[in-house]
Amino acid sequence: MRAVIAEDSVLLRVGLIKVLEMGGFQVVAEAGDAEGLLAAVAEHRPELALIDVRMPPGFTDEGVRAAMEIRRRWPGTPVVLLSQYVEERYAADLLSANTSGVGYLLKQRVADVADFVAAVRRVADGGTALDPQVVAQLLLRRDSDPLARLTPREREVIGLMAEGRSNAGIAQALVVSESAVAKHINNIFAKLDLPVVDADHRRVLAVLRFLGASRT
């Protein structure tokens, strides 16, 4: 699986390359700014783009804007944003633009190689991966409707859904059965008044509702 990395810190970039290669990815290009990233994606059409949120010249949201441009020009390209700090609005912006193959992780997660690679691979396979700290910060604002309808356990479940975990992964984290998780998720769908569509799409809609309500 071919990957492109955009990170202005040379030391971190080298570390990311090694971590991805250990996880079975082939890093076909690296860049230190958004312009170089877009050129690399245009040339290599990778299966994954790993992007620093803040890059030259302004060190604000260059990476986010580049990620959204990648999704616009090459739809379906999985992108993972890396950030030094929790800035959940970037995850919400990216998820609002497209709902599959998206990740937002803190750079400190790179140290836990197994979890980091698993999250990146989940995104590369078309899933989502939100950093647990991002989810935790969103949950602090959970009193906004319609999330106020959810029970504490249902809020835990939707938080884990936002991280990109499967039913099996949620069951393992909460030490409950998968059938119990499925019941909680169906309750969440009902309480959030989500339309009856395929299950995967409803999961995405639930997470987007969660993010959107948390930003108000």
PDB file of N, CA, C and O in Angstrom, residues 30 77 89 111 176 181 211:
ATOM      1  N   GLU A  30       7.695  12.096   0.037  1.00  0.00           N
ATOM      2  CA  GLU A  30       7.588  12.878   1.256  1.00  0.00           C
ATOM      3  C   GLU A  30       7.671  14.350   0.898  1.00  0.00           C
ATOM      4  O   GLU A  30       8.291  14.731  -0.099  1.00  0.00           O
ATOM      5  N   THR A  77      -9.294   9.304  -1.937  1.00  0.00           N
ATOM      6  CA  THR A  77      -7.945   9.135  -1.396  1.00  0.00           C
ATOM      7  C   THR A  77      -7.994   9.215   0.125  1.00  0.00           C
ATOM      8  O   THR A  77      -8.394  10.240   0.684  1.00  0.00           O
ATOM      9  N   ARG A  89     -12.180  20.817  15.563  1.00  0.00           N
ATOM     10  CA  ARG A  89     -12.911  21.393  14.427  1.00  0.00           C
ATOM     11  C   ARG A  89     -12.324  20.931  13.100  1.00  0.00           C
ATOM     12  O   ARG A  89     -13.040  20.830  12.102  1.00  0.00           O
ATOM     13  N   ALA A 111       4.116   7.138  18.955  1.00  0.00           N
ATOM     14  CA  ALA A 111       4.961   6.372  19.872  1.00  0.00           C
ATOM     15  C   ALA A 111       4.384   4.976  20.125  1.00  0.00           C
ATOM     16  O   ALA A 111       5.128   4.032  20.386  1.00  0.00           O
ATOM     17  N   VAL A 176     -18.387  -5.828  27.037  1.00  0.00           N
ATOM     18  CA  VAL A 176     -19.771  -6.270  26.886  1.00  0.00           C
ATOM     19  C   VAL A 176     -19.849  -7.127  25.627  1.00  0.00           C
ATOM     20  O   VAL A 176     -18.879  -7.256  24.884  1.00  0.00           O
ATOM     21  N   VAL A 181     -23.738  -4.179  22.193  1.00  0.00           N
ATOM     22  CA  VAL A 181     -23.273  -3.005  21.440  1.00  0.00           C
ATOM     23  C   VAL A 181     -24.244  -2.686  20.315  1.00  0.00           C
ATOM     24  O   VAL A 181     -24.612  -1.527  20.093  1.00  0.00           O
ATOM     25  N   LEU A 211     -20.309  15.139  16.203  1.00  0.00           N
ATOM     26  CA  LEU A 211     -19.335  16.207  16.001  1.00  0.00           C
ATOM     27  C   LEU A 211     -20.031  17.558  15.861  1.00  0.00           C
ATOM     28  O   LEU A 211     -19.606  18.552  16.450  1.00  0.00           O
TER      29      LEU A 211
END
